[in-house]
XYZ file of N, CA and C in Angstrom:
774
model
N -3.540 -5.433 1.477
C -2.946 -4.385 2.320
C -3.317 -3.044 1.749
N -3.430 -2.157 2.599
C -3.664 -0.763 2.260
C -2.825 -0.316 1.166
N -2.033 -0.206 1.647
C -1.034 0.682 1.409
C -1.446 1.521 0.310
N -2.037 1.975 0.533
C -2.736 2.556 -0.488
C -2.555 3.953 -0.258
N -2.953 5.691 -1.156
C -2.710 7.025 -0.757
C -2.532 8.006 -1.847
N -3.020 7.665 -3.077
C -2.854 8.640 -4.146
C -4.214 9.096 -4.649
N -4.337 10.376 -5.079
C -5.637 10.837 -5.562
C -6.115 10.114 -6.803
N -5.198 9.435 -7.530
C -5.630 8.745 -8.746
C -6.166 7.358 -8.441
N -6.055 6.933 -7.183
C -6.508 5.583 -6.851
C -8.015 5.577 -6.665
N -8.725 4.894 -7.544
C -10.172 4.813 -7.397
C -10.581 3.580 -6.618
N -9.757 2.501 -6.709
C -10.137 1.255 -6.040
C -8.883 0.453 -5.814
N -8.663 0.038 -4.571
C -7.468 -0.745 -4.281
C -7.636 -2.170 -4.762
N -6.572 -2.726 -5.325
C -6.648 -4.067 -5.902
C -7.052 -5.108 -4.871
N -6.490 -5.020 -3.681
C -6.818 -6.024 -2.675
C -8.228 -5.850 -2.145
N -8.724 -4.617 -2.096
C -10.102 -4.409 -1.686
C -11.031 -5.061 -2.688
N -10.712 -4.878 -3.975
C -11.519 -5.510 -5.019
C -11.459 -7.020 -4.890
N -10.265 -7.534 -4.629
C -10.107 -8.985 -4.509
C -10.913 -9.524 -3.343
N -10.858 -8.801 -2.209
C -11.601 -9.271 -1.034
C -13.098 -9.245 -1.290
N -13.573 -8.192 -1.949
C -14.997 -8.107 -2.249
C -15.412 -9.208 -3.210
N -14.582 -9.458 -4.216
C -14.879 -10.504 -5.180
C -14.842 -11.878 -4.527
N -13.970 -12.030 -3.531
C -13.831 -13.327 -2.874
C -15.128 -13.745 -2.189
N -15.938 -12.761 -1.819
C -17.187 -13.082 -1.147
C -18.197 -13.691 -2.104
N -18.040 -13.394 -3.415
C -19.038 -13.834 -4.376
C -18.477 -14.721 -5.468
N -17.154 -14.835 -5.582
C -16.559 -15.564 -6.686
C -15.641 -16.663 -6.189
N -15.585 -17.795 -6.888
C -14.612 -18.828 -6.556
C -13.203 -18.270 -6.697
N -12.215 -18.806 -5.921
C -10.858 -18.273 -5.952
C -10.270 -18.172 -7.343
N -10.516 -19.172 -8.224
C -9.891 -19.143 -9.527
C -10.506 -18.102 -10.455
N -11.554 -17.394 -9.996
C -12.171 -16.356 -10.805
C -11.754 -14.958 -10.378
N -11.136 -14.844 -9.210
C -10.823 -13.518 -8.674
C -9.858 -12.766 -9.572
N -8.777 -13.440 -9.970
C -7.808 -12.736 -10.800
C -8.402 -12.375 -12.159
N -9.227 -13.253 -12.705
C -9.865 -12.951 -13.986
C -10.735 -11.703 -13.867
N -11.437 -11.573 -12.741
C -12.260 -10.392 -12.529
C -11.400 -9.135 -12.445
N -10.263 -9.228 -11.754
C -9.373 -8.075 -11.638
C -8.790 -7.688 -12.994
N -8.427 -8.684 -13.795
C -7.890 -8.401 -15.118
C -8.944 -7.724 -15.992
N -10.183 -8.193 -15.882
C -11.252 -7.571 -16.667
C -11.486 -6.138 -16.204
N -11.446 -5.930 -14.898
C -11.594 -4.581 -14.344
C -10.488 -3.670 -14.858
N -9.255 -4.199 -14.905
C -8.128 -3.390 -15.365
C -8.242 -3.078 -16.858
N -8.762 -4.035 -17.638
C -8.941 -3.775 -19.071
C -9.952 -2.653 -19.300
N -11.051 -2.674 -18.558
C -12.043 -1.607 -18.675
C -11.435 -0.264 -18.301
N -10.667 -0.261 -17.232
C -10.012 0.957 -16.759
C -9.036 1.484 -17.797
N -8.239 0.577 -18.371
C -7.260 0.960 -19.387
C -7.955 1.539 -20.611
N -9.064 0.925 -21.013
C -9.812 1.422 -22.164
C -10.319 2.831 -21.903
N -10.826 3.073 -20.711
C -11.327 4.397 -20.371
C -10.238 5.453 -20.401
N -9.076 5.131 -19.814
C -7.968 6.090 -19.820
C -7.473 6.323 -21.252
N -7.422 5.243 -22.036
C -6.982 5.385 -23.428
C -7.905 6.270 -24.234
N -9.204 6.097 -24.030
C -10.168 6.937 -24.739
C -10.035 8.397 -24.318
N -9.840 8.613 -23.024
C -9.666 9.980 -22.539
C -8.430 10.637 -23.124
N -7.308 9.878 -23.137
C -6.067 10.418 -23.707
C -6.232 10.693 -25.198
N -6.965 9.795 -25.882
C -7.191 9.994 -27.314
C -7.996 11.245 -27.604
N -9.013 11.512 -26.776
C -9.826 12.710 -26.952
C -9.011 13.979 -26.739
N -8.152 13.961 -25.705
C -7.306 15.136 -25.445
C -6.341 15.368 -26.603
N -5.715 14.295 -27.081
C -4.773 14.417 -28.192
C -5.469 14.920 -29.453
N -6.646 14.368 -29.719
C -7.401 14.792 -30.900
C -7.801 16.263 -30.806
N -8.204 16.681 -29.615
C -8.590 18.081 -29.414
C -7.412 19.015 -29.685
N -6.231 18.653 -29.186
C -5.042 19.462 -29.442
C -4.722 19.500 -30.930
N -4.813 18.330 -31.578
C -4.494 18.270 -33.011
C -5.445 19.132 -33.824
N -6.743 19.060 -33.501
C -7.722 19.878 -34.215
C -7.513 21.361 -33.932
N -7.160 21.677 -32.697
C -6.907 23.072 -32.346
C -5.715 23.636 -33.090
N -4.662 22.837 -33.229
C -3.472 23.277 -33.971
C -3.799 23.439 -35.448
N -4.542 22.453 -35.993
C -4.900 22.519 -37.414
C -5.795 23.720 -37.706
N -6.634 24.090 -36.749
C -7.560 25.207 -36.949
C -6.917 26.555 -36.619
N -5.709 26.503 -36.076
C -5.026 27.731 -35.713
C -5.397 28.270 -34.350
N -6.242 27.557 -33.628
C -6.665 28.028 -32.311
C -5.586 27.803 -31.253
N -4.721 26.824 -31.494
C -3.632 26.526 -30.560
C -2.310 26.628 -31.302
N -1.383 27.346 -30.728
C -0.063 27.489 -31.333
C 0.736 26.200 -31.151
N 1.384 25.707 -32.212
C 2.240 24.518 -32.059
C 3.322 24.718 -31.009
N 3.839 25.932 -30.952
C 4.879 26.229 -29.959
C 4.308 26.100 -28.548
N 3.090 26.632 -28.356
C 2.461 26.547 -27.034
C 2.161 25.099 -26.667
N 1.711 24.319 -27.654
C 1.422 22.908 -27.399
C 2.691 22.160 -27.004
N 3.793 22.439 -27.720
C 5.065 21.784 -27.402
C 5.561 22.202 -26.020
N 5.366 23.479 -25.697
C 5.789 23.966 -24.387
C 4.987 23.300 -23.275
N 3.668 23.154 -23.503
C 2.822 22.509 -22.500
C 3.245 21.059 -22.294
N 3.554 20.355 -23.404
C 4.005 18.969 -23.294
C 5.319 18.888 -22.527
N 6.221 19.843 -22.814
C 7.501 19.860 -22.114
C 7.347 20.086 -20.625
N 6.455 21.010 -20.270
C 6.195 21.281 -18.850
C 5.616 20.043 -18.163
N 4.702 19.370 -18.860
C 4.109 18.171 -18.294
C 5.129 17.083 -18.044
N 6.011 16.855 -19.013
C 7.049 15.831 -18.854
C 8.020 16.197 -17.746
N 8.370 17.481 -17.662
C 9.283 17.927 -16.608
C 8.655 17.744 -15.226
N 7.366 18.083 -15.117
C 6.673 17.926 -13.839
C 6.595 16.459 -13.438
N 6.318 15.581 -14.427
C 6.248 14.144 -14.133
C 7.590 13.618 -13.648
N 8.669 14.070 -14.303
C 10.010 13.637 -13.898
C 10.341 14.133 -12.492
N 9.925 15.371 -12.181
C 10.205 15.935 -10.862
C 9.458 15.178 -9.775
N 8.194 14.836 -10.044
C 7.415 14.081 -9.061
C 8.033 12.705 -8.845
N 8.436 12.058 -9.942
C 9.074 10.743 -9.837
C 10.335 10.823 -8.987
N 11.166 11.799 -9.254
C 12.416 11.961 -8.510
C 12.128 12.223 -7.035
N 11.107 13.025 -6.742
C 10.815 13.382 -5.357
C 10.354 12.187 -4.536
N 9.863 11.139 -5.193
C 9.403 9.957 -4.471
C 10.475 8.885 -4.340
N 11.652 9.117 -4.911
C 12.765 8.188 -4.720
C 13.368 8.385 -3.332
N 14.069 7.375 -2.859
C 14.720 7.480 -1.561
C 16.109 6.852 -1.651
N 17.144 7.698 -1.535
C 18.519 7.224 -1.653
C 19.208 7.091 -0.301
N 18.617 7.653 0.735
C 19.243 7.605 2.051
C 19.140 6.210 2.673
N 20.095 5.842 3.507
C 19.988 4.530 4.190
C 18.917 4.591 5.265
N 18.259 3.473 5.535
C 17.247 3.455 6.603
C 17.912 3.535 7.972
N 17.131 3.855 8.985
C 17.652 3.830 10.345
C 17.960 2.392 10.740
N 18.935 2.237 11.615
C 19.321 0.907 12.079
C 18.177 0.254 12.841
N 18.041 -1.059 12.680
C 17.013 -1.795 13.422
C 17.182 -1.641 14.927
N 18.413 -1.329 15.361
C 18.667 -1.175 16.792
C 17.959 0.059 17.362
N 17.466 0.933 16.477
C 16.748 2.131 16.925
C 15.292 1.822 17.283
N 14.915 0.553 17.103
C 13.523 0.170 17.335
C 13.466 -1.141 18.112
N 12.319 -1.395 18.714
C 12.127 -2.633 19.448
C 10.697 -3.124 19.216
N 10.539 -4.435 19.100
C 9.219 -5.043 18.938
C 8.766 -5.563 20.299
N 7.578 -5.140 20.712
C 7.030 -5.594 21.978
C 5.508 -5.480 21.919
N 4.842 -5.854 23.007
C 3.383 -5.829 23.016
C 2.863 -4.429 22.703
N 1.901 -4.379 21.788
C 1.331 -3.102 21.371
C 0.496 -2.477 22.484
N 0.423 -1.138 22.444
C -0.444 -0.413 23.360
C -1.875 -0.349 22.850
N -2.075 -0.793 21.623
C -3.407 -0.790 21.014
C -4.108 -2.095 21.386
N -5.296 -2.029 21.936
C -5.988 -3.261 22.361
C -6.164 -4.251 21.209
N -5.891 -5.512 21.500
C -6.109 -6.631 20.572
C -5.228 -6.553 19.317
N -4.143 -5.792 19.368
C -3.306 -5.619 18.172
C -2.058 -6.493 18.185
N -1.890 -7.342 19.172
C -0.708 -8.199 19.204
C 0.532 -7.400 19.542
N 1.585 -7.570 18.752
C 2.821 -6.839 18.982
C 2.894 -5.603 18.099
N 3.767 -4.685 18.481
C 3.936 -3.445 17.729
C 5.387 -3.029 17.695
N 5.667 -1.972 16.950
C 7.027 -1.465 16.798
C 7.170 -0.178 17.608
N 8.222 -0.093 18.417
C 8.431 1.055 19.298
C 9.802 1.684 19.034
N 9.881 2.987 19.259
C 11.153 3.694 19.136
C 12.012 3.422 20.368
N 13.280 3.097 20.137
C 14.211 2.884 21.251
C 15.074 4.110 21.489
N 15.015 5.082 20.563
C 15.764 6.328 20.683
C 14.971 7.420 19.973
N 15.288 8.691 20.227
C 14.507 9.774 19.619
C 14.604 9.754 18.090
N 13.502 10.141 17.436
C 13.451 10.232 15.974
C 12.985 11.640 15.615
N 13.700 12.278 14.708
C 13.355 13.638 14.304
C 12.174 13.649 13.330
N 11.411 14.708 13.347
C 10.316 14.870 12.395
C 10.861 14.883 10.968
N 10.220 14.132 10.079
C 10.642 14.071 8.685
C 11.751 13.087 8.399
N 12.310 12.458 9.431
C 13.414 11.530 9.231
C 12.946 10.267 8.503
N 13.773 9.816 7.549
C 13.457 8.575 6.832
C 13.711 7.400 7.764
N 12.698 6.540 7.918
C 12.786 5.426 8.849
C 13.268 4.148 8.168
N 12.474 3.648 7.220
C 12.764 2.386 6.540
C 11.732 2.200 5.447
N 11.860 1.135 4.691
C 10.844 0.832 3.687
C 10.123 -0.465 4.064
N 9.014 -0.704 3.396
C 8.277 -1.944 3.622
C 8.975 -3.035 2.815
N 9.728 -3.867 3.500
C 10.551 -4.873 2.838
C 9.956 -6.262 3.017
N 10.074 -7.067 1.980
C 9.581 -8.439 2.017
C 9.808 -9.098 0.671
N 9.096 -10.174 0.421
C 9.213 -10.863 -0.867
C 8.429 -10.096 -1.927
N 9.088 -9.792 -3.015
C 8.424 -9.058 -4.096
C 7.768 -10.062 -5.044
N 6.469 -9.900 -5.258
C 5.701 -10.856 -6.043
C 5.045 -10.188 -7.243
N 4.964 -10.931 -8.327
C 4.134 -10.501 -9.445
C 2.683 -10.806 -9.084
N 1.754 -10.320 -9.880
C 0.349 -10.599 -9.584
C 0.058 -12.097 -9.686
N 0.678 -12.753 -10.660
C 0.485 -14.197 -10.803
C 0.985 -14.929 -9.568
N 2.173 -14.540 -9.088
C 2.739 -15.186 -7.902
C 1.879 -14.900 -6.676
N 1.350 -13.691 -6.605
C 0.499 -13.343 -5.465
C -0.732 -14.250 -5.399
N -1.408 -14.430 -6.540
C -2.627 -15.230 -6.522
C -2.338 -16.730 -6.452
N -1.131 -17.150 -6.800
C -0.753 -18.537 -6.565
C -0.600 -18.786 -5.063
N -0.104 -17.777 -4.364
C 0.110 -17.915 -2.920
C -1.166 -17.653 -2.129
N -1.943 -16.665 -2.558
C -3.174 -16.291 -1.862
C -4.334 -16.347 -2.857
N -4.869 -17.512 -3.039
C -5.873 -17.709 -4.078
C -7.162 -16.931 -3.819
N -7.450 -16.643 -2.559
C -8.652 -15.875 -2.249
C -8.359 -14.390 -2.079
N -7.107 -13.979 -2.337
C -6.746 -12.566 -2.241
C -6.570 -12.063 -0.831
N -6.389 -12.961 0.151
C -6.321 -12.563 1.550
C -4.883 -12.422 2.033
N -4.094 -11.601 1.366
C -2.713 -11.371 1.776
C -2.637 -10.277 2.818
N -2.816 -10.632 4.076
C -2.912 -9.630 5.139
C -1.599 -8.907 5.411
N -0.482 -9.458 4.974
C 0.811 -8.810 5.189
C 1.364 -8.231 3.877
N 0.531 -8.141 2.871
C 0.998 -7.749 1.540
C 0.728 -6.279 1.273
N 1.785 -5.579 0.867
C 1.655 -4.187 0.433
C 1.528 -4.161 -1.082
N 0.632 -3.307 -1.578
C 0.386 -3.207 -3.011
C 0.703 -1.797 -3.468
N 1.489 -1.684 -4.518
C 1.772 -0.377 -5.110
C 1.291 -0.413 -6.549
N 0.276 0.401 -6.848
C -0.272 0.467 -8.196
C 0.568 1.376 -9.075
N 0.371 1.250 -10.380
C 1.048 2.117 -11.331
C 0.200 3.357 -11.581
N 0.756 4.311 -12.339
C 0.035 5.534 -12.669
C -1.288 5.195 -13.336
N -2.361 5.827 -12.856
C -3.709 5.624 -13.397
C -4.166 4.168 -13.292
N -3.433 3.361 -12.502
C -3.813 1.963 -12.271
C -3.885 1.153 -13.563
N -3.017 1.467 -14.532
C -3.104 0.800 -15.830
C -2.346 -0.520 -15.866
N -1.156 -0.549 -15.295
C -0.329 -1.746 -15.354
C -0.578 -2.660 -14.166
N 0.161 -3.754 -14.144
C 0.044 -4.710 -13.050
C 0.694 -4.148 -11.802
N 0.028 -4.225 -10.646
C 0.617 -3.724 -9.402
C 1.826 -4.567 -8.992
N 2.579 -4.042 -8.053
C 3.688 -4.776 -7.460
C 3.302 -5.125 -6.026
N 3.480 -6.381 -5.670
C 3.088 -6.893 -4.361
C 4.345 -7.193 -3.538
N 4.365 -6.740 -2.283
C 5.458 -7.054 -1.366
C 4.870 -7.791 -0.167
N 5.279 -9.046 -0.010
C 4.728 -9.907 1.033
C 5.693 -9.975 2.215
N 5.237 -9.480 3.357
C 6.058 -9.493 4.572
C 5.529 -10.474 5.602
N 4.868 -11.529 5.145
C 4.295 -12.504 6.076
C 5.375 -13.239 6.860
N 6.517 -13.490 6.241
C 7.603 -14.229 6.888
C 8.568 -13.236 7.534
N 8.632 -13.164 8.866
C 9.523 -12.204 9.528
C 10.982 -12.381 9.134
N 11.385 -13.605 8.829
C 12.784 -13.861 8.483
C 13.159 -13.275 7.130
N 12.178 -12.978 6.291
C 12.449 -12.464 4.955
C 11.888 -11.056 4.776
N 11.621 -10.392 5.901
C 10.962 -9.084 5.845
C 11.680 -8.090 6.736
N 11.295 -6.814 6.598
C 11.849 -5.756 7.426
C 10.962 -5.464 8.614
N 11.419 -4.536 9.469
C 10.691 -4.263 10.704
C 9.417 -3.457 10.473
N 9.224 -2.908 9.289
C 8.000 -2.145 9.023
C 6.754 -3.007 9.205
N 6.908 -4.317 9.029
C 5.763 -5.222 9.141
C 5.121 -5.191 10.525
N 5.841 -4.707 11.524
C 5.332 -4.735 12.894
C 4.514 -3.505 13.240
N 4.456 -2.519 12.359
C 3.705 -1.304 12.690
C 2.208 -1.549 12.658
N 1.531 -0.992 13.648
C 0.082 -1.046 13.721
C -0.519 0.205 13.097
N -1.843 0.228 13.033
C -2.552 1.325 12.374
C -3.311 2.189 13.372
N -3.266 3.497 13.127
C -4.133 4.462 13.788
C -4.661 5.409 12.710
N -5.789 6.068 12.958
C -6.327 6.985 11.956
C -5.365 8.128 11.668
N -5.462 8.671 10.456
C -4.643 9.817 10.090
C -4.916 10.955 11.070
N -3.853 11.589 11.523
C -3.987 12.627 12.534
C -3.587 12.130 13.909
N -3.716 10.827 14.115
C -3.297 10.232 15.387
C -1.981 9.485 15.245
N -1.652 9.053 14.042
C -0.432 8.252 13.847
C 0.789 9.171 13.752
N 1.966 8.596 13.982
C 3.202 9.385 13.975
C 4.131 9.029 12.821
N 3.651 8.205 11.890
C 4.446 7.802 10.724
C 3.603 8.011 9.467
N 4.227 8.498 8.425
C 3.546 8.631 7.133
C 4.256 7.763 6.107
N 3.516 7.335 5.100
C 4.077 6.472 4.050
C 4.142 7.232 2.734
N 5.020 6.776 1.857
C 5.126 7.342 0.515
C 5.483 6.221 -0.450
N 4.705 6.125 -1.534
C 4.929 5.058 -2.509
C 5.595 5.601 -3.761
N 6.426 4.766 -4.362
C 7.030 5.108 -5.645
C 6.368 4.253 -6.713
N 5.651 4.902 -7.621
C 4.904 4.194 -8.650
C 5.612 4.188 -9.997
N 6.789 4.839 -10.099
C 7.469 4.976 -11.384
C 8.967 4.696 -11.229
N 9.637 4.587 -12.363
C 11.094 4.559 -12.380
C 11.724 3.330 -11.780
N 13.021 3.455 -11.491
C 13.791 2.321 -11.006
C 13.390 1.849 -9.630
N 12.786 2.724 -8.821
C 12.352 2.335 -7.471
C 10.860 2.004 -7.434
N 10.272 1.805 -8.580
C 8.840 1.512 -8.660
C 8.488 0.293 -7.798
N 7.381 0.422 -7.080
C 6.905 -0.682 -6.261
C 7.354 -0.627 -4.817
N 8.194 0.364 -4.473
C 8.681 0.441 -3.101
C 7.847 1.446 -2.290
N 7.770 1.201 -0.996
C 7.040 2.099 -0.115
C 7.933 2.477 1.061
N 8.033 3.774 1.302
C 8.937 4.300 2.315
C 8.145 4.933 3.453
N 8.749 4.950 4.642
C 8.096 5.494 5.819
C 8.955 6.602 6.441
N 8.257 7.649 6.938
C 8.918 8.821 7.506
C 8.224 9.221 8.801
N 8.972 9.849 9.697
C 8.391 10.328 10.951
C 7.507 11.536 10.656
N 6.229 11.450 10.999
C 5.301 12.553 10.749
C 5.469 13.676 11.777
N 6.107 13.365 12.872
C 6.380 14.331 13.944
C 7.522 13.767 14.776
N 8.073 14.536 15.701
C 9.110 13.974 16.573
C 8.566 12.781 17.364
N 9.369 11.722 17.449
C 8.961 10.507 18.152
C 9.934 10.259 19.305
N 9.387 10.101 20.478
C 10.203 9.922 21.680
C 10.446 8.432 21.948
N 11.528 8.102 22.652
C 11.774 6.705 23.026
C 10.579 6.138 23.801
N 10.184 4.908 23.460
C 9.053 4.274 24.113
C 7.734 4.474 23.394
N 7.701 5.391 22.414
C 6.467 5.592 21.649
C 6.297 4.488 20.616
N 5.060 4.044 20.440
C 4.767 3.058 19.406
C 4.626 3.750 18.054
N 5.222 3.166 17.021
C 5.129 3.707 15.667
C 3.857 3.191 15.003
N 3.078 4.108 14.473
C 1.830 3.737 13.804
C 1.659 4.569 12.542
N 0.942 4.005 11.567
C 0.562 4.771 10.384
C -0.843 4.354 9.975
N -1.453 5.142 9.122
C -2.824 4.887 8.706
C -2.838 3.888 7.564
N -3.393 2.706 7.794
C -3.475 1.697 6.739
C -4.394 2.144 5.603
N -5.358 2.982 5.923
C -6.291 3.445 4.914
C -7.584 2.653 4.916
N -8.630 3.294 4.389
C -9.952 2.676 4.379
C -9.983 1.402 3.548
N -9.179 1.358 2.477
C -9.205 0.193 1.589
C -8.816 -1.081 2.336
N -7.821 -0.977 3.221
C -7.384 -2.148 3.978
C -8.512 -2.655 4.873
N -9.154 -1.733 5.605
C -10.193 -2.155 6.538
C -11.440 -2.622 5.803
N -11.700 -2.079 4.632
C -12.804 -2.595 3.810
C -12.542 -4.051 3.437
N -11.267 -4.341 3.093
C -10.912 -5.710 2.725
C -11.050 -6.641 3.923
N -10.605 -6.186 5.099
C -10.727 -6.996 6.307
C -12.192 -7.275 6.617
N -13.031 -6.254 6.467
C -14.459 -6.421 6.744
C -15.094 -7.398 5.771
N -14.680 -7.320 4.489
C -15.236 -8.229 3.487
C -14.870 -9.670 3.801
N -13.634 -9.885 4.280
C -13.200 -11.238 4.622
C -13.917 -11.723 5.874
N -14.067 -10.826 6.860
C -14.688 -11.208 8.127
C -16.160 -11.542 7.943
N -16.787 -10.949 6.939
C -18.216 -11.177 6.713
C -18.507 -12.624 6.341
N -17.461 -13.324 5.840
C -17.656 -14.708 5.439
C -17.571 -15.673 6.609
N -17.091 -15.178 7.765
C -16.852 -16.030 8.925
C -17.970 -15.848 9.939
N -18.406 -16.942 10.527
C -19.399 -16.877 11.592
C -18.728 -17.331 12.878
N -18.153 -16.420 13.641
C -17.416 -16.785 14.855
C -18.337 -17.294 15.949
N -17.756 -18.069 16.854
C -18.536 -18.592 17.969
C -18.920 -17.469 18.926
N -18.028 -16.449 19.060
C -18.306 -15.316 19.920
C -18.225 -14.049 19.070
N -19.300 -13.655 18.430
C -19.281 -12.534 17.498
C -18.723 -11.257 18.097
N -19.110 -10.918 19.322
C -18.656 -9.660 19.900
C -17.154 -9.652 20.099
N -16.622 -10.762 20.648
C -15.178 -10.840 20.879
C -14.422 -10.821 19.568
N -14.961 -11.513 18.568
C -14.286 -11.558 17.271
C -14.274 -10.187 16.618
N -15.359 -9.432 16.760
C -15.413 -8.095 16.180
C -14.374 -7.193 16.832
N -14.226 -7.322 18.160
C -13.219 -6.508 18.843
C -11.821 -6.886 18.393
N -11.592 -8.183 18.187
C -10.265 -8.616 17.742
C -9.950 -8.070 16.362
N -10.924 -8.163 15.460
C -10.696 -7.673 14.106
C -10.473 -6.178 14.100
N -11.121 -5.470 15.003
C -10.993 -4.023 15.037
C -9.559 -3.617 15.333
N -8.843 -4.431 16.110
C -7.478 -4.088 16.459
C -6.439 -4.820 15.650
N -6.849 -5.750 14.794
C -5.898 -6.536 14.027
C -5.200 -5.694 12.994
N -3.930 -5.968 12.743
C -3.190 -5.276 11.703
C -2.622 -6.280 10.754
N -2.158 -5.793 9.619
C -1.556 -6.674 8.622
C -0.247 -7.238 9.150
N 0.346 -6.569 10.131
C 1.641 -7.019 10.623
C 1.518 -7.761 11.933
N 0.406 -7.609 12.637
C 0.337 -8.109 13.998
C -0.981 -8.819 14.234
N -1.124 -9.996 13.696
C -2.362 -10.735 13.908
C -2.261 -11.652 15.111
N -1.134 -11.596 15.813
C -0.948 -12.433 16.984
C -0.500 -13.836 16.627
N -0.182 -14.065 15.344
C 0.242 -15.392 14.913
C 1.746 -15.393 14.694
């Protein structure tokens, strides 16, 4: 799943898994991801070490004031705490009765989620709810990495293990699973992920503009999701290629028509 949206994200875990699935046996996919994460962690560690060493040498040489260095560290920690707090969500979600699931207006997209009453711009809608999985549990369930209903939230700098939320089972999931995708600028819902703190791993949705009753709710899944879908589709040779391509173009992680 996309769910993807931070400037620090260089590569989505599921996109990597889907690409690896084309060339690697299922039992090798997670090993490849772990190796990728180790390389990434080493790079970030080396970068942090160089910055720390530079500050230490600057202080020892008198080029940097210890007071200024401490102040800079304090500002950085305060900014990090503020960003973390700003991504938390304490408000209750809107009632499910404010929405209805019915046939999507997007061709070949199956069902979609529609507003049953007006929604104000910026209003908190709901979060992406489902079964929360560790990476091990995810790959036990989806050995080829094809979790089409799974939302992934990475950690800062992609160093730690991501958190996976599987909404494949409607009985154990929230209504966010029914939203379809439109490109950014056309969709009326925006997402926000919490990568830190007590709410780490959760993804929240907000109205990007006023939404009228009868409008379908959509958000941008992101390029990473569609790259993963394309990588999976490349392995299949459909009987009717043109029809299958059109179906995949409209398919969503929440609405595959199944």
